JSON list of C-alpha atoms in Angstrom, two decimals:
[
{"chain": "A", "resi": 754, "resn": "UNK", "atom": "CA", "xyz": [-7.96, 53.91, -45.69]},
{"chain": "A", "resi": 755, "resn": "UNK", "atom": "CA", "xyz": [-5.11, 52.02, -44.24]},
{"chain": "A", "resi": 756, "resn": "UNK", "atom": "CA", "xyz": [-4.89, 48.75, -42.44]},
{"chain": "A", "resi": 757, "resn": "UNK", "atom": "CA", "xyz": [-2.24, 47.96, -39.92]},
{"chain": "A", "resi": 758, "resn": "UNK", "atom": "CA", "xyz": [-1.64, 44.43, -38.71]},
{"chain": "A", "resi": 759, "resn": "UNK", "atom": "CA", "xyz": [0.82, 42.49, -36.67]},
{"chain": "A", "resi": 760, "resn": "UNK", "atom": "CA", "xyz": [1.89, 38.95, -37.32]},
{"chain": "A", "resi": 761, "resn": "UNK", "atom": "CA", "xyz": [3.26, 36.73, -34.61]},
{"chain": "A", "resi": 762, "resn": "UNK", "atom": "CA", "xyz": [4.82, 33.38, -35.02]},
{"chain": "A", "resi": 763, "resn": "UNK", "atom": "CA", "xyz": [3.02, 31.22, -32.43]},
{"chain": "A", "resi": 764, "resn": "UNK", "atom": "CA", "xyz": [4.40, 27.91, -33.57]},
{"chain": "A", "resi": 765, "resn": "UNK", "atom": "CA", "xyz": [6.63, 27.61, -30.48]},
{"chain": "A", "resi": 766, "resn": "UNK", "atom": "CA", "xyz": [3.66, 28.25, -28.21]},
{"chain": "A", "resi": 767, "resn": "UNK", "atom": "CA", "xyz": [1.58, 25.65, -30.08]},
{"chain": "A", "resi": 768, "resn": "UNK", "atom": "CA", "xyz": [4.42, 23.13, -29.81]},
{"chain": "A", "resi": 769, "resn": "UNK", "atom": "CA", "xyz": [4.74, 23.82, -26.08]},
{"chain": "A", "resi": 770, "resn": "UNK", "atom": "CA", "xyz": [0.98, 23.37, -25.61]},
{"chain": "A", "resi": 771, "resn": "UNK", "atom": "CA", "xyz": [1.09, 20.10, -27.55]},
{"chain": "A", "resi": 772, "resn": "UNK", "atom": "CA", "xyz": [4.03, 18.87, -25.46]},
{"chain": "A", "resi": 773, "resn": "UNK", "atom": "CA", "xyz": [2.15, 19.80, -22.28]},
{"chain": "A", "resi": 774, "resn": "UNK", "atom": "CA", "xyz": [-0.97, 17.91, -23.42]},
{"chain": "A", "resi": 775, "resn": "UNK", "atom": "CA", "xyz": [1.18, 14.89, -24.28]},
{"chain": "A", "resi": 776, "resn": "UNK", "atom": "CA", "xyz": [2.96, 14.97, -20.89]},
{"chain": "A", "resi": 777, "resn": "UNK", "atom": "CA", "xyz": [-0.39, 15.26, -19.08]},
{"chain": "A", "resi": 778, "resn": "UNK", "atom": "CA", "xyz": [-1.79, 12.32, -21.05]},
{"chain": "A", "resi": 779, "resn": "UNK", "atom": "CA", "xyz": [1.27, 10.18, -20.28]},
{"chain": "A", "resi": 780, "resn": "UNK", "atom": "CA", "xyz": [1.00, 11.03, -16.58]},
{"chain": "A", "resi": 781, "resn": "UNK", "atom": "CA", "xyz": [-2.69, 10.09, -16.56]},
{"chain": "A", "resi": 782, "resn": "UNK", "atom": "CA", "xyz": [-1.91, 6.77, -18.25]},
{"chain": "A", "resi": 783, "resn": "UNK", "atom": "CA", "xyz": [0.94, 6.04, -15.83]},
{"chain": "A", "resi": 784, "resn": "UNK", "atom": "CA", "xyz": [-1.33, 6.73, -12.84]},
{"chain": "A", "resi": 785, "resn": "UNK", "atom": "CA", "xyz": [-4.05, 4.54, -14.34]},
{"chain": "A", "resi": 786, "resn": "UNK", "atom": "CA", "xyz": [-1.60, 1.71, -15.07]},
{"chain": "A", "resi": 787, "resn": "UNK", "atom": "CA", "xyz": [-0.28, 1.92, -11.50]},
{"chain": "A", "resi": 788, "resn": "UNK", "atom": "CA", "xyz": [-3.84, 2.08, -10.15]},
{"chain": "A", "resi": 789, "resn": "UNK", "atom": "CA", "xyz": [-2.93, 5.23, -8.23]},
{"chain": "A", "resi": 790, "resn": "UNK", "atom": "CA", "xyz": [-5.14, 8.03, -7.02]},
{"chain": "A", "resi": 791, "resn": "UNK", "atom": "CA", "xyz": [-3.95, 11.61, -6.72]},
{"chain": "A", "resi": 792, "resn": "UNK", "atom": "CA", "xyz": [-5.07, 14.41, -4.45]},
{"chain": "A", "resi": 793, "resn": "UNK", "atom": "CA", "xyz": [-3.70, 17.75, -3.36]},
{"chain": "A", "resi": 794, "resn": "UNK", "atom": "CA", "xyz": [-4.50, 20.00, -0.47]},
{"chain": "A", "resi": 795, "resn": "UNK", "atom": "CA", "xyz": [-3.33, 23.25, 1.04]},
{"chain": "A", "resi": 796, "resn": "UNK", "atom": "CA", "xyz": [-1.44, 23.52, 4.31]},
{"chain": "A", "resi": 797, "resn": "UNK", "atom": "CA", "xyz": [-4.64, 24.72, 5.98]},
{"chain": "A", "resi": 798, "resn": "UNK", "atom": "CA", "xyz": [-6.39, 21.53, 4.85]},
{"chain": "A", "resi": 799, "resn": "UNK", "atom": "CA", "xyz": [-8.49, 22.68, 1.91]},
{"chain": "A", "resi": 800, "resn": "UNK", "atom": "CA", "xyz": [-8.69, 19.85, -0.60]},
{"chain": "A", "resi": 801, "resn": "UNK", "atom": "CA", "xyz": [-7.88, 21.17, -4.05]},
{"chain": "A", "resi": 802, "resn": "UNK", "atom": "CA", "xyz": [-8.01, 18.08, -6.21]},
{"chain": "A", "resi": 803, "resn": "UNK", "atom": "CA", "xyz": [-9.28, 14.56, -5.71]},
{"chain": "A", "resi": 804, "resn": "UNK", "atom": "CA", "xyz": [-9.44, 12.23, -8.69]},
{"chain": "A", "resi": 805, "resn": "UNK", "atom": "CA", "xyz": [-11.81, 9.38, -9.55]},
{"chain": "A", "resi": 806, "resn": "UNK", "atom": "CA", "xyz": [-9.38, 6.69, -8.36]},
{"chain": "A", "resi": 807, "resn": "UNK", "atom": "CA", "xyz": [-9.30, 8.36, -4.93]},
{"chain": "A", "resi": 808, "resn": "UNK", "atom": "CA", "xyz": [-13.11, 8.17, -4.94]},
{"chain": "A", "resi": 809, "resn": "UNK", "atom": "CA", "xyz": [-12.81, 4.41, -5.49]},
{"chain": "A", "resi": 810, "resn": "UNK", "atom": "CA", "xyz": [-10.08, 3.88, -2.89]},
{"chain": "A", "resi": 811, "resn": "UNK", "atom": "CA", "xyz": [-11.99, 5.72, -0.18]},
{"chain": "A", "resi": 812, "resn": "UNK", "atom": "CA", "xyz": [-15.52, 4.67, -1.27]},
{"chain": "A", "resi": 813, "resn": "UNK", "atom": "CA", "xyz": [-16.71, 8.25, -1.64]},
{"chain": "A", "resi": 814, "resn": "UNK", "atom": "CA", "xyz": [-20.52, 8.44, -1.77]},
{"chain": "A", "resi": 815, "resn": "UNK", "atom": "CA", "xyz": [-21.99, 9.89, -4.97]},
{"chain": "A", "resi": 816, "resn": "UNK", "atom": "CA", "xyz": [-23.48, 12.93, -3.21]},
{"chain": "A", "resi": 817, "resn": "UNK", "atom": "CA", "xyz": [-20.06, 13.85, -1.82]},
{"chain": "A", "resi": 818, "resn": "UNK", "atom": "CA", "xyz": [-18.37, 13.37, -5.20]},
{"chain": "A", "resi": 819, "resn": "UNK", "atom": "CA", "xyz": [-20.52, 16.17, -6.60]},
{"chain": "A", "resi": 820, "resn": "UNK", "atom": "CA", "xyz": [-19.77, 18.65, -3.82]},
{"chain": "A", "resi": 821, "resn": "UNK", "atom": "CA", "xyz": [-16.14, 17.72, -3.32]},
{"chain": "A", "resi": 822, "resn": "UNK", "atom": "CA", "xyz": [-14.23, 15.85, -0.67]},
{"chain": "A", "resi": 823, "resn": "UNK", "atom": "CA", "xyz": [-12.81, 17.63, 2.34]},
{"chain": "A", "resi": 824, "resn": "UNK", "atom": "CA", "xyz": [-10.01, 16.70, 4.72]},
{"chain": "A", "resi": 825, "resn": "UNK", "atom": "CA", "xyz": [-12.47, 15.64, 7.43]},
{"chain": "A", "resi": 826, "resn": "UNK", "atom": "CA", "xyz": [-14.03, 13.06, 5.12]},
{"chain": "A", "resi": 827, "resn": "UNK", "atom": "CA", "xyz": [-10.57, 11.67, 4.37]},
{"chain": "A", "resi": 828, "resn": "UNK", "atom": "CA", "xyz": [-9.77, 11.49, 8.08]},
{"chain": "A", "resi": 829, "resn": "UNK", "atom": "CA", "xyz": [-13.08, 9.74, 8.74]},
{"chain": "A", "resi": 830, "resn": "UNK", "atom": "CA", "xyz": [-11.95, 6.87, 6.53]},
{"chain": "A", "resi": 831, "resn": "UNK", "atom": "CA", "xyz": [-8.43, 6.53, 8.00]},
{"chain": "A", "resi": 832, "resn": "UNK", "atom": "CA", "xyz": [-8.16, 3.95, 10.78]},
{"chain": "A", "resi": 833, "resn": "UNK", "atom": "CA", "xyz": [-8.09, 5.75, 14.16]},
{"chain": "A", "resi": 834, "resn": "UNK", "atom": "CA", "xyz": [-4.80, 4.08, 15.12]},
{"chain": "A", "resi": 835, "resn": "UNK", "atom": "CA", "xyz": [-3.13, 5.44, 11.95]},
{"chain": "A", "resi": 836, "resn": "UNK", "atom": "CA", "xyz": [-4.41, 9.04, 12.03]},
{"chain": "A", "resi": 837, "resn": "UNK", "atom": "CA", "xyz": [-1.65, 10.47, 14.24]},
{"chain": "A", "resi": 838, "resn": "UNK", "atom": "CA", "xyz": [1.06, 8.92, 12.06]},
{"chain": "A", "resi": 839, "resn": "UNK", "atom": "CA", "xyz": [-0.50, 10.27, 8.86]},
{"chain": "A", "resi": 840, "resn": "UNK", "atom": "CA", "xyz": [-1.00, 13.75, 10.35]},
{"chain": "A", "resi": 841, "resn": "UNK", "atom": "CA", "xyz": [2.66, 13.81, 11.45]},
{"chain": "A", "resi": 842, "resn": "UNK", "atom": "CA", "xyz": [3.94, 12.63, 8.07]},
{"chain": "A", "resi": 843, "resn": "UNK", "atom": "CA", "xyz": [1.74, 15.13, 6.22]},
{"chain": "A", "resi": 844, "resn": "UNK", "atom": "CA", "xyz": [3.20, 17.94, 8.33]},
{"chain": "A", "resi": 845, "resn": "UNK", "atom": "CA", "xyz": [6.72, 16.65, 7.61]},
{"chain": "A", "resi": 846, "resn": "UNK", "atom": "CA", "xyz": [5.98, 16.55, 3.88]},
{"chain": "A", "resi": 847, "resn": "UNK", "atom": "CA", "xyz": [4.66, 20.11, 3.94]},
{"chain": "A", "resi": 848, "resn": "UNK", "atom": "CA", "xyz": [7.56, 21.46, 5.98]},
{"chain": "A", "resi": 849, "resn": "UNK", "atom": "CA", "xyz": [10.46, 19.66, 4.34]},
{"chain": "A", "resi": 850, "resn": "UNK", "atom": "CA", "xyz": [9.10, 19.57, 0.82]},
{"chain": "A", "resi": 851, "resn": "UNK", "atom": "CA", "xyz": [10.72, 16.15, 0.60]},
{"chain": "A", "resi": 852, "resn": "UNK", "atom": "CA", "xyz": [8.80, 13.01, -0.13]},
{"chain": "A", "resi": 853, "resn": "UNK", "atom": "CA", "xyz": [7.42, 10.96, 2.75]},
{"chain": "A", "resi": 854, "resn": "UNK", "atom": "CA", "xyz": [5.75, 7.57, 2.50]},
{"chain": "A", "resi": 855, "resn": "UNK", "atom": "CA", "xyz": [3.58, 5.42, 4.70]},
{"chain": "A", "resi": 856, "resn": "UNK", "atom": "CA", "xyz": [1.18, 2.53, 4.57]},
{"chain": "A", "resi": 857, "resn": "UNK", "atom": "CA", "xyz": [-2.01, 3.03, 6.53]},
{"chain": "A", "resi": 858, "resn": "UNK", "atom": "CA", "xyz": [-5.43, 1.46, 6.92]},
{"chain": "A", "resi": 859, "resn": "UNK", "atom": "CA", "xyz": [-8.72, 2.77, 5.59]},
{"chain": "A", "resi": 860, "resn": "UNK", "atom": "CA", "xyz": [-12.01, 1.53, 6.99]},
{"chain": "A", "resi": 861, "resn": "UNK", "atom": "CA", "xyz": [-14.89, 1.59, 4.52]},
{"chain": "A", "resi": 862, "resn": "UNK", "atom": "CA", "xyz": [-18.57, 1.92, 5.46]},
{"chain": "A", "resi": 863, "resn": "UNK", "atom": "CA", "xyz": [-19.15, -1.82, 4.93]},
{"chain": "A", "resi": 864, "resn": "UNK", "atom": "CA", "xyz": [-16.40, -2.61, 7.47]},
{"chain": "A", "resi": 865, "resn": "UNK", "atom": "CA", "xyz": [-13.80, -3.63, 4.87]},
{"chain": "A", "resi": 866, "resn": "UNK", "atom": "CA", "xyz": [-10.26, -2.61, 5.75]},
{"chain": "A", "resi": 867, "resn": "UNK", "atom": "CA", "xyz": [-7.98, -1.53, 2.93]},
{"chain": "A", "resi": 868, "resn": "UNK", "atom": "CA", "xyz": [-4.26, -0.93, 3.18]},
{"chain": "A", "resi": 869, "resn": "UNK", "atom": "CA", "xyz": [-3.21, 2.19, 1.31]},
{"chain": "A", "resi": 870, "resn": "UNK", "atom": "CA", "xyz": [0.35, 3.17, 0.51]},
{"chain": "A", "resi": 871, "resn": "UNK", "atom": "CA", "xyz": [0.64, 6.93, 0.37]},
{"chain": "A", "resi": 872, "resn": "UNK", "atom": "CA", "xyz": [3.49, 9.00, -0.97]},
{"chain": "A", "resi": 873, "resn": "UNK", "atom": "CA", "xyz": [3.36, 12.71, -0.17]},
{"chain": "A", "resi": 874, "resn": "UNK", "atom": "CA", "xyz": [5.45, 15.66, -1.21]},
{"chain": "A", "resi": 875, "resn": "UNK", "atom": "CA", "xyz": [5.14, 19.31, -0.30]},
{"chain": "A", "resi": 876, "resn": "UNK", "atom": "CA", "xyz": [5.29, 22.13, -2.82]},
{"chain": "A", "resi": 877, "resn": "UNK", "atom": "CA", "xyz": [6.05, 25.74, -2.13]},
{"chain": "A", "resi": 878, "resn": "UNK", "atom": "CA", "xyz": [3.27, 27.44, -4.05]},
{"chain": "A", "resi": 879, "resn": "UNK", "atom": "CA", "xyz": [2.92, 31.20, -3.77]},
{"chain": "A", "resi": 880, "resn": "UNK", "atom": "CA", "xyz": [0.68, 32.09, -0.86]},
{"chain": "A", "resi": 881, "resn": "UNK", "atom": "CA", "xyz": [0.34, 28.71, 0.81]},
{"chain": "A", "resi": 882, "resn": "UNK", "atom": "CA", "xyz": [2.17, 25.39, 0.72]},
{"chain": "A", "resi": 883, "resn": "UNK", "atom": "CA", "xyz": [0.48, 22.43, -0.92]},
{"chain": "A", "resi": 884, "resn": "UNK", "atom": "CA", "xyz": [0.73, 18.71, -0.30]},
{"chain": "A", "resi": 885, "resn": "UNK", "atom": "CA", "xyz": [0.53, 16.41, -3.30]},
{"chain": "A", "resi": 886, "resn": "UNK", "atom": "CA", "xyz": [-0.53, 12.86, -2.39]},
{"chain": "A", "resi": 887, "resn": "UNK", "atom": "CA", "xyz": [-0.45, 9.67, -4.43]},
{"chain": "A", "resi": 888, "resn": "UNK", "atom": "CA", "xyz": [-2.33, 6.68, -3.00]},
{"chain": "A", "resi": 889, "resn": "UNK", "atom": "CA", "xyz": [-2.29, 3.05, -4.07]},
{"chain": "A", "resi": 890, "resn": "UNK", "atom": "CA", "xyz": [-4.26, 0.10, -2.67]},
{"chain": "A", "resi": 891, "resn": "UNK", "atom": "CA", "xyz": [-1.74, -2.48, -1.43]},
{"chain": "A", "resi": 892, "resn": "UNK", "atom": "CA", "xyz": [-4.30, -4.69, 0.30]},
{"chain": "A", "resi": 893, "resn": "UNK", "atom": "CA", "xyz": [-3.70, -7.68, -2.01]},
{"chain": "A", "resi": 894, "resn": "UNK", "atom": "CA", "xyz": [0.05, -7.53, -1.38]},
{"chain": "A", "resi": 895, "resn": "UNK", "atom": "CA", "xyz": [-0.33, -7.27, 2.39]},
{"chain": "A", "resi": 896, "resn": "UNK", "atom": "CA", "xyz": [-2.96, -10.04, 2.40]},
{"chain": "A", "resi": 897, "resn": "UNK", "atom": "CA", "xyz": [-0.67, -12.29, 0.36]},
{"chain": "A", "resi": 898, "resn": "UNK", "atom": "CA", "xyz": [2.32, -11.48, 2.59]},
{"chain": "A", "resi": 899, "resn": "UNK", "atom": "CA", "xyz": [0.31, -12.33, 5.70]},
{"chain": "A", "resi": 900, "resn": "UNK", "atom": "CA", "xyz": [-0.97, -15.58, 4.19]},
{"chain": "A", "resi": 901, "resn": "UNK", "atom": "CA", "xyz": [2.59, -16.51, 3.20]},
{"chain": "A", "resi": 902, "resn": "UNK", "atom": "CA", "xyz": [3.87, -15.69, 6.68]},
{"chain": "A", "resi": 903, "resn": "UNK", "atom": "CA", "xyz": [1.11, -17.76, 8.28]},
{"chain": "A", "resi": 904, "resn": "UNK", "atom": "CA", "xyz": [1.80, -20.67, 5.93]},
{"chain": "A", "resi": 905, "resn": "UNK", "atom": "CA", "xyz": [5.51, -20.44, 6.72]},
{"chain": "A", "resi": 906, "resn": "UNK", "atom": "CA", "xyz": [4.75, -20.45, 10.44]},
{"chain": "A", "resi": 907, "resn": "UNK", "atom": "CA", "xyz": [2.48, -23.50, 10.06]},
{"chain": "A", "resi": 908, "resn": "UNK", "atom": "CA", "xyz": [5.14, -25.28, 7.99]},
{"chain": "A", "resi": 909, "resn": "UNK", "atom": "CA", "xyz": [7.81, -24.54, 10.60]},
{"chain": "A", "resi": 910, "resn": "UNK", "atom": "CA", "xyz": [5.52, -25.85, 13.37]},
{"chain": "A", "resi": 911, "resn": "UNK", "atom": "CA", "xyz": [4.78, -29.00, 11.35]},
{"chain": "A", "resi": 912, "resn": "UNK", "atom": "CA", "xyz": [8.51, -29.47, 10.67]},
{"chain": "A", "resi": 913, "resn": "UNK", "atom": "CA", "xyz": [9.34, -29.18, 14.40]},
{"chain": "A", "resi": 914, "resn": "UNK", "atom": "CA", "xyz": [6.55, -31.67, 15.18]},
{"chain": "A", "resi": 915, "resn": "UNK", "atom": "CA", "xyz": [7.87, -34.03, 12.52]},
{"chain": "A", "resi": 916, "resn": "UNK", "atom": "CA", "xyz": [11.38, -33.76, 13.96]},
{"chain": "A", "resi": 917, "resn": "UNK", "atom": "CA", "xyz": [10.03, -34.52, 17.44]},
{"chain": "A", "resi": 918, "resn": "UNK", "atom": "CA", "xyz": [8.19, -37.59, 16.10]},
{"chain": "A", "resi": 919, "resn": "UNK", "atom": "CA", "xyz": [11.33, -38.70, 14.26]},
{"chain": "A", "resi": 920, "resn": "UNK", "atom": "CA", "xyz": [13.38, -38.39, 17.44]},
{"chain": "A", "resi": 921, "resn": "UNK", "atom": "CA", "xyz": [10.71, -40.35, 19.36]},
{"chain": "A", "resi": 922, "resn": "UNK", "atom": "CA", "xyz": [10.69, -43.04, 16.68]},
{"chain": "A", "resi": 923, "resn": "UNK", "atom": "CA", "xyz": [14.48, -43.27, 16.69]},
{"chain": "A", "resi": 924, "resn": "UNK", "atom": "CA", "xyz": [14.42, -43.60, 20.50]},
{"chain": "A", "resi": 925, "resn": "UNK", "atom": "CA", "xyz": [11.77, -46.36, 20.33]},
{"chain": "A", "resi": 926, "resn": "UNK", "atom": "CA", "xyz": [13.72, -48.19, 17.58]},
{"chain": "A", "resi": 927, "resn": "UNK", "atom": "CA", "xyz": [16.94, -47.92, 19.62]},
{"chain": "A", "resi": 928, "resn": "UNK", "atom": "CA", "xyz": [15.17, -49.23, 22.76]},
{"chain": "A", "resi": 929, "resn": "UNK", "atom": "CA", "xyz": [13.55, -52.07, 20.81]},
{"chain": "A", "resi": 930, "resn": "UNK", "atom": "CA", "xyz": [16.85, -52.95, 19.13]},
{"chain": "A", "resi": 931, "resn": "UNK", "atom": "CA", "xyz": [18.53, -53.07, 22.52]},
{"chain": "A", "resi": 932, "resn": "UNK", "atom": "CA", "xyz": [15.72, -55.27, 23.93]},
{"chain": "A", "resi": 933, "resn": "UNK", "atom": "CA", "xyz": [15.99, -57.61, 20.95]},
{"chain": "A", "resi": 934, "resn": "UNK", "atom": "CA", "xyz": [19.77, -57.76, 21.29]},
{"chain": "A", "resi": 935, "resn": "UNK", "atom": "CA", "xyz": [19.44, -58.67, 24.99]},
{"chain": "A", "resi": 936, "resn": "UNK", "atom": "CA", "xyz": [16.77, -61.27, 24.16]},
{"chain": "A", "resi": 937, "resn": "UNK", "atom": "CA", "xyz": [19.06, -62.75, 21.50]},
{"chain": "A", "resi": 938, "resn": "UNK", "atom": "CA", "xyz": [21.95, -62.94, 23.98]},
{"chain": "A", "resi": 939, "resn": "UNK", "atom": "CA", "xyz": [19.71, -64.64, 26.57]},
{"chain": "A", "resi": 940, "resn": "UNK", "atom": "CA", "xyz": [18.52, -67.08, 23.94]},
{"chain": "A", "resi": 941, "resn": "UNK", "atom": "CA", "xyz": [22.08, -67.92, 22.91]},
{"chain": "A", "resi": 942, "resn": "UNK", "atom": "CA", "xyz": [23.07, -68.44, 26.57]},
{"chain": "A", "resi": 943, "resn": "UNK", "atom": "CA", "xyz": [20.07, -70.63, 27.16]},
{"chain": "A", "resi": 944, "resn": "UNK", "atom": "CA", "xyz": [21.10, -72.79, 24.23]}
]
């Protein structure tokens, strides 16, 4: 009896697999650190991936998490006034393959409005194009910017009011000084 065997050196393949696992882990950590959610969909609208952070951003109900999110659910959360813009940008991202970005509003079931910054890029996969989307909640930044803008506006209004009062006071002081000067002159003449 004879035995025939082949030996292959798979160390390169193992190293490549290890490098791929490491790169995937680093990407996951970067997305977590940036509090970003990732989704992908086909050109026809079939949602391929939707991660846990996206579930949080869009308040996906538990029963839908199990079955998977579709494009209609996503659209149902996007503010009606922002849907046309997002649809247009998504089409641009798919067609050009280049990155497109936008900030849009999401309305949650409890009425809360969130501001989401989305970055999209199209890929040219065999068979059908895909859109890769990264979303990040920028509500705190927008809220802070608005509060700062409102505070600035109030401060400018108060400053203008203060200037007006200062001008009024200066006018009253000037009038009073003139009256006192005239009274002093009359008093000196009367003496």
